[in-house]
XYZ file of C-alpha atoms in Angstrom:
469
model
C 0.000 0.000 0.000
C 1.334 3.405 -0.924
C 2.139 6.059 1.670
C -0.650 8.339 0.450
C -3.141 5.475 0.632
C -2.178 4.743 4.239
C -2.610 8.406 5.184
C -6.101 8.511 3.668
C -7.101 5.331 5.558
C -5.763 6.690 8.850
C -7.598 9.984 8.372
C -10.833 8.117 7.682
C -10.443 6.105 10.887
C -9.726 9.210 12.938
C -12.730 11.013 11.506
C -14.927 8.023 12.424
C -13.664 8.159 16.002
C -14.085 11.908 16.319
C -17.457 12.297 14.661
C -20.525 12.989 16.778
C -22.411 10.062 18.327
C -26.064 9.741 19.284
C -27.528 8.816 22.658
C -30.961 7.717 23.878
C -32.375 10.191 26.394
C -34.401 7.436 28.077
C -31.831 4.719 28.791
C -28.442 6.152 27.662
C -27.879 3.740 24.750
C -25.398 5.173 22.222
C -25.024 4.780 18.466
C -22.641 6.133 15.818
C -25.565 7.111 13.598
C -29.043 8.407 14.168
C -31.880 5.908 14.353
C -35.559 6.552 14.911
C -35.905 3.829 17.548
C -33.597 3.065 20.445
C -31.920 -0.299 20.085
C -31.989 -0.911 23.854
C -35.315 0.319 25.305
C -37.180 0.452 21.954
C -38.365 4.038 22.535
C -39.282 6.049 19.443
C -37.778 9.495 18.852
C -35.530 9.380 21.927
C -32.130 9.229 20.144
C -30.416 12.604 19.811
C -26.920 13.855 18.933
C -24.627 14.456 21.900
C -21.102 14.551 20.433
C -18.283 12.040 20.287
C -17.138 10.476 23.565
C -13.799 11.648 24.889
C -10.869 9.273 24.596
C -8.983 10.826 27.526
C -8.138 8.379 30.265
C -9.770 8.856 33.644
C -7.424 9.714 36.527
C -8.097 9.565 40.277
C -9.652 12.753 41.619
C -10.506 14.402 44.897
C -13.220 12.870 47.102
C -15.940 14.780 48.922
C -15.531 12.706 52.103
C -13.378 9.715 53.071
C -14.919 6.268 53.176
C -15.999 5.213 56.679
C -17.215 1.927 58.187
C -20.901 1.345 57.596
C -21.396 0.590 61.292
C -20.336 4.125 62.231
C -23.023 5.866 60.157
C -25.638 7.681 62.240
C -29.108 6.256 61.551
C -30.840 9.294 63.040
C -30.409 11.113 59.729
C -32.707 8.594 58.038
C -35.454 8.631 60.661
C -38.823 9.610 59.215
C -40.965 12.403 60.633
C -44.769 12.067 60.451
C -46.335 14.403 57.913
C -49.572 14.715 59.884
C -51.525 12.660 57.318
C -51.652 9.048 58.384
C -52.545 7.594 54.993
C -49.604 9.329 53.327
C -47.247 8.205 56.102
C -48.496 4.655 55.530
C -47.453 4.813 51.877
C -44.117 6.515 52.597
C -43.175 3.957 55.231
C -43.525 6.159 58.297
C -43.321 9.765 57.112
C -40.957 12.301 55.566
C -37.218 11.573 55.672
C -34.722 14.442 55.740
C -32.975 14.739 52.379
C -35.436 12.436 50.626
C -36.718 13.397 47.171
C -40.283 12.312 46.365
C -41.830 12.374 42.901
C -45.630 12.691 42.985
C -47.379 12.089 39.659
C -50.974 11.984 38.538
C -53.450 13.161 35.938
C -54.620 16.788 35.904
C -57.352 17.494 38.440
C -56.784 14.322 40.448
C -55.928 16.273 43.620
C -52.112 16.419 43.727
C -51.895 20.116 44.623
C -54.690 19.864 47.181
C -52.973 16.970 48.938
C -49.610 18.747 48.963
C -51.113 21.930 50.378
C -52.472 19.859 53.251
C -49.047 18.286 53.782
C -47.345 21.697 53.622
C -49.693 23.284 56.160
C -49.249 20.470 58.680
C -45.480 20.317 58.228
C -45.297 24.102 58.661
C -46.322 23.589 62.289
C -42.861 22.089 62.858
C -40.813 24.528 60.755
C -40.771 26.635 57.571
C -42.030 25.095 54.341
C -41.345 26.442 50.838
C -44.069 25.868 48.238
C -42.910 26.756 44.697
C -45.698 27.030 42.147
C -44.921 27.335 38.467
C -48.356 26.573 37.035
C -50.519 28.989 39.044
C -50.183 32.451 40.490
C -49.635 32.970 44.194
C -53.175 34.310 44.618
C -54.687 31.183 43.045
C -52.792 28.940 45.431
C -53.794 31.208 48.332
C -57.481 30.852 47.397
C -57.263 27.052 47.314
C -55.354 26.952 50.599
C -58.034 29.080 52.246
C -60.806 26.869 50.871
C -59.258 23.678 52.227
C -58.032 25.234 55.474
C -54.306 24.934 54.707
C -53.055 28.329 55.894
C -50.044 28.818 58.148
C -47.591 31.675 58.697
C -44.576 29.394 58.150
C -45.903 28.169 54.809
C -43.890 30.298 52.361
C -45.255 30.578 48.827
C -43.193 31.512 45.749
C -44.425 31.702 42.153
C -41.241 31.009 40.190
C -40.258 29.216 36.991
C -36.519 29.995 37.009
C -34.239 27.458 38.678
C -31.793 30.103 39.921
C -34.630 31.981 41.635
C -35.822 28.766 43.282
C -32.325 28.186 44.689
C -32.314 31.726 46.047
C -35.607 31.096 47.833
C -34.124 27.950 49.351
C -31.163 29.966 50.641
C -33.419 32.639 52.160
C -36.123 30.425 53.699
C -33.981 27.414 54.721
C -37.091 25.184 54.802
C -37.540 21.700 56.200
C -39.781 20.805 53.244
C -39.759 21.978 49.611
C -42.656 21.392 47.230
C -42.153 22.139 43.519
C -45.415 22.153 41.547
C -44.468 21.146 38.966
C -40.965 20.226 37.830
C -41.957 20.530 34.159
C -42.549 24.276 34.596
C -39.116 25.118 36.074
C -36.268 25.821 33.654
C -32.532 26.494 33.901
C -31.359 29.538 31.936
C -28.073 27.966 30.826
C -29.670 24.803 29.402
C -31.076 24.658 25.896
C -34.639 23.553 25.320
C -38.096 24.571 26.404
C -39.355 24.005 29.975
C -40.545 20.441 30.346
C -38.111 19.099 27.749
C -35.838 16.169 28.443
C -32.691 18.265 28.952
C -34.443 20.824 31.143
C -36.198 18.271 33.363
C -32.993 16.295 33.854
C -30.973 19.387 34.781
C -33.614 20.890 37.090
C -34.160 17.580 38.857
C -30.423 17.028 39.265
C -29.853 20.465 40.819
C -32.806 20.163 43.208
C -31.790 16.658 44.245
C -28.234 17.790 45.007
C -29.574 20.698 47.055
C -31.884 18.374 48.992
C -29.098 15.909 49.790
C -26.569 18.552 50.792
C -28.951 20.467 53.048
C -31.011 17.528 54.347
C -34.291 19.016 53.084
C -37.231 16.805 52.163
C -38.256 17.662 48.607
C -41.493 16.764 46.799
C -41.537 17.176 43.022
C -44.865 17.155 41.201
C -44.671 15.484 37.788
C -47.010 15.367 34.827
C -48.141 12.087 33.301
C -48.418 10.956 29.699
C -51.497 9.575 27.966
C -50.698 6.043 29.077
C -50.397 7.126 32.733
C -46.608 7.000 33.093
C -44.499 9.855 34.444
C -43.638 12.375 31.736
C -40.018 13.248 31.049
C -36.869 11.127 30.905
C -37.007 7.705 32.494
C -33.896 8.565 34.491
C -36.018 10.946 36.588
C -37.665 8.001 38.349
C -34.244 6.451 39.004
C -32.824 9.635 40.526
C -35.535 10.188 43.156
C -35.991 8.135 46.312
C -39.755 7.675 46.200
C -42.235 7.605 43.309
C -45.899 8.048 44.203
C -48.828 7.971 41.819
C -52.230 9.511 42.569
C -55.038 7.503 40.977
C -58.747 8.128 40.768
C -61.676 8.809 38.483
C -62.409 12.514 38.266
C -66.123 11.702 38.471
C -65.666 9.868 41.787
C -64.432 11.030 45.173
C -62.022 8.184 45.877
C -58.307 8.869 45.442
C -55.574 6.267 45.859
C -51.934 7.198 46.472
C -49.859 4.236 45.368
C -46.112 3.767 45.893
C -44.301 2.586 42.775
C -40.815 2.967 44.256
C -39.761 3.522 47.856
C -36.245 3.367 49.255
C -37.492 3.881 52.826
C -40.393 1.436 53.035
C -42.628 -1.021 51.179
C -43.277 -0.324 47.506
C -46.756 -1.879 47.400
C -48.655 0.227 49.930
C -51.745 2.263 49.090
C -53.271 5.269 50.855
C -56.973 6.087 50.489
C -58.368 9.616 50.374
C -61.735 11.260 49.851
C -61.590 14.344 47.599
C -64.458 16.769 48.226
C -65.313 20.447 47.957
C -63.613 21.193 51.270
C -60.340 19.502 50.398
C -58.950 16.023 50.661
C -59.657 13.790 53.642
C -57.841 10.599 54.550
C -59.856 7.386 54.817
C -58.587 5.011 57.453
C -61.566 2.686 56.775
C -62.402 3.073 53.067
C -64.516 -0.082 52.701
C -67.683 1.923 53.357
C -67.219 3.676 50.005
C -67.112 0.410 48.072
C -70.233 -1.278 49.464
C -73.819 -0.104 48.978
C -75.855 -0.201 52.181
C -79.280 -1.780 51.608
C -82.038 -3.155 53.808
C -82.704 -6.134 51.513
C -80.347 -8.066 49.180
C -80.542 -7.229 45.471
C -79.883 -9.668 42.634
C -76.750 -9.099 40.571
C -74.518 -8.059 43.473
C -71.668 -9.887 45.187
C -69.198 -8.814 47.868
C -65.500 -9.633 47.652
C -62.362 -8.565 49.527
C -59.555 -7.104 47.422
C -55.984 -6.492 48.533
C -54.395 -3.112 47.875
C -50.839 -3.522 49.073
C -51.191 -4.984 52.558
C -54.665 -3.515 53.068
C -57.833 -5.580 52.543
C -60.767 -3.654 51.050
C -64.306 -5.012 51.064
C -65.695 -4.236 47.604
C -69.038 -4.743 45.895
C -69.294 -6.115 42.362
C -72.490 -5.448 40.422
C -73.817 -7.151 37.295
C -76.791 -6.610 35.014
C -77.877 -9.213 32.447
C -80.518 -8.318 29.888
C -81.777 -10.075 26.725
C -79.949 -8.670 23.731
C -81.458 -7.157 20.647
C -80.840 -8.973 17.338
C -77.130 -9.047 16.733
C -74.055 -9.659 18.851
C -74.413 -9.549 22.649
C -72.811 -6.533 24.293
C -70.198 -6.738 27.048
C -69.421 -3.620 29.111
C -67.264 -3.216 32.220
C -66.468 -0.391 34.640
C -63.741 -0.712 37.258
C -62.947 -4.305 36.223
C -60.442 -5.835 33.829
C -62.429 -6.363 30.620
C -60.321 -9.341 29.498
C -60.766 -11.157 32.817
C -64.508 -10.504 32.803
C -64.733 -11.934 29.267
C -62.846 -15.010 30.442
C -65.157 -15.473 33.442
C -68.225 -15.210 31.198
C -66.775 -17.864 28.879
C -66.127 -20.192 31.828
C -69.690 -19.650 33.077
C -71.066 -20.630 29.680
C -68.815 -23.619 29.109
C -68.240 -25.064 32.585
C -71.389 -24.038 34.493
C -73.938 -24.301 31.689
C -75.107 -20.687 32.032
C -76.123 -19.352 28.614
C -75.087 -15.747 28.010
C -74.807 -15.609 24.228
C -78.245 -14.043 23.876
C -77.833 -11.585 26.756
C -76.080 -8.251 27.176
C -73.828 -8.295 30.246
C -72.784 -5.226 32.232
C -70.401 -5.447 35.193
C -69.086 -2.679 37.461
C -67.640 -1.886 40.875
C -68.975 0.561 43.466
C -67.241 3.756 44.569
C -64.801 4.112 41.682
C -62.436 1.383 42.867
C -60.590 -0.651 40.206
C -60.281 -4.405 40.649
C -57.554 -6.040 38.603
C -56.508 -8.969 40.782
C -57.841 -12.471 39.999
C -59.341 -12.806 43.503
C -62.460 -11.001 42.234
C -63.171 -13.576 39.501
C -65.524 -15.692 41.593
C -67.476 -12.657 42.797
C -67.939 -11.515 39.184
C -69.163 -14.978 38.170
C -71.684 -15.218 41.001
C -72.906 -11.643 40.449
C -73.582 -12.452 36.769
C -75.341 -15.717 37.665
C -77.410 -13.886 40.272
C -78.455 -11.224 37.751
C -79.391 -13.844 35.143
C -81.743 -15.822 37.412
C -82.810 -12.668 39.325
C -81.971 -14.266 42.656
C -79.919 -12.366 45.246
C -76.966 -13.728 47.167
C -77.870 -13.976 50.883
C -76.810 -10.975 52.919
C -73.618 -11.256 54.957
C -71.727 -13.381 52.398
C -68.325 -12.580 50.915
C -66.896 -14.392 47.885
C -63.150 -14.757 47.311
C -61.421 -16.834 44.649
C -59.765 -17.009 41.242
C -61.529 -18.868 38.445
C -59.525 -21.064 36.082
C -60.355 -21.995 32.504
C -61.247 -25.509 33.604
C -63.869 -24.114 35.970
C -61.804 -24.729 39.105
C -61.663 -22.182 41.917
C -58.060 -21.384 42.836
C -56.686 -20.119 46.107
C -55.508 -16.531 46.461
C -52.947 -14.915 48.719
C -53.874 -13.299 52.016
C -57.121 -15.217 52.556
C -56.969 -15.082 56.399
C -56.417 -11.325 56.284
C -59.317 -10.875 53.863
C -61.622 -12.942 56.061
C -60.586 -11.000 59.155
C -61.567 -7.732 57.449
C -64.904 -9.220 56.377
C -65.609 -10.447 59.918
C -64.750 -7.032 61.318
C -67.377 -5.445 59.099
C -70.066 -7.903 60.165
C -70.048 -10.531 57.413
C -70.995 -13.981 58.675
C -70.359 -16.331 55.719
C -67.605 -16.707 53.128
C -67.114 -18.748 49.961
C -63.416 -19.336 49.299
C -61.215 -21.617 47.236
C -59.657 -23.506 50.120
C -59.854 -23.809 53.868
C -57.649 -21.058 55.387
C -55.382 -21.880 58.279
C -57.131 -19.602 60.746
C -60.832 -18.697 60.558
C -61.795 -15.476 62.358
C -64.483 -15.692 65.005
C -67.994 -14.967 63.820
C -67.635 -16.116 60.205
C -68.360 -19.509 58.642
C -66.458 -20.669 55.595
C -67.511 -22.850 52.665
C -64.763 -24.317 50.510
C -65.699 -24.375 46.805
C -63.722 -26.675 44.520
C -65.236 -25.456 41.241
C -67.510 -22.759 39.919
C -70.628 -24.964 40.004
C -70.292 -25.714 43.705
C -69.564 -22.066 44.436
C -72.752 -20.935 42.683
C -74.792 -23.590 44.513
C -73.383 -22.436 47.849
C -74.018 -18.771 47.083
C -77.746 -19.252 46.569
C -78.322 -21.341 49.686
C -79.545 -19.569 52.784
C -76.756 -19.067 55.333
C -78.427 -21.384 57.839
C -78.585 -24.454 55.607
C -75.997 -27.172 55.195
C -73.356 -26.472 52.610
C -72.080 -23.360 54.377
C -69.899 -24.836 57.064
């Protein structure tokens, strides 16, 4: 090879090394050329140009603090302080931890700001609280705080959208709690991109998290959600924070659920229940009353089950309506239930229990806006549909717990003793379950159903007859 040819080849290799690369803003995957879809996380439109990686070798640098034995670390810095709202403390694992960063997400109008105003007012009784609003004016927040009774002299309010101004407020107030509503509205002046963009959200979150860790200030960041219900912005935002909470609820119902999706200080499967009304948001220590309709006489097409939300059992009512269909295909409609599981239960009823539903429209729903997705509600759905079809009510005081299989068998579910204990506490006297639990609470009799036929037979017997043991 000639000398000139070798020089051209070397220059081509060097230009390949030095040319700009592309990186996924969601997972960090890199590529030498632009692609429309990330090759790692399969996200569309997330790959952008960031420049060629540096080839300089990394050398040891200065440390912020020397490494110390883990046994000498003071645990008092990680002790949680109650927020004053028991349901929120339940989800957080005890309360607010100094230096912790919490991301609270939810759909617009679900009650995020109302809940945080309540938290801010109660925390302000122990020290100053800084509430930064970027979506509303200070007067709008003041009006809502007055309506819900969340006023306190140590609750400091700042309407800011500039990150530098927010840091100045933190210096001046020195709060024990910071609430930023929302992080998508705050922008850093030295970062390109519009507020709410990937670069802006990552930079703003990083600065606020560093400030929270250095000063030991509990920080709550409000985040927007996308159409599919996930937190908007880069996926790394959820990895940077300590706790991720999601506020769920139908805007046409009063029930609100605060669910932990990530928690470094406690369980990640806990749920807090709240009642959102005109006068603010109220915690529900016993939410089962919202999910059960109180009647003097039993009504056909209803069945009571016990669902598990985290470690909490919730007594829930399932309703069904079966009506002869007009010429054409029978209609299936659900509300608060998993449509695919309901369709499966209806198919099992038709095939394994001999209950004809092809010529009937079937409507199923839950009470109080609660959503049941766990298989433990299958048997209650099946019995509610059977009850609506024959227009015969299930005897009062009966709860129904079990998963239905495609072969018509009734399968056991987790936490049956805890579910039965909750049912007994609320006055239920009979239960139809998949298997005999280890411990039966006092005051409740249990019938073990092996398949869906035996469960339906037991449901329509009076509680005093044999078959309910």
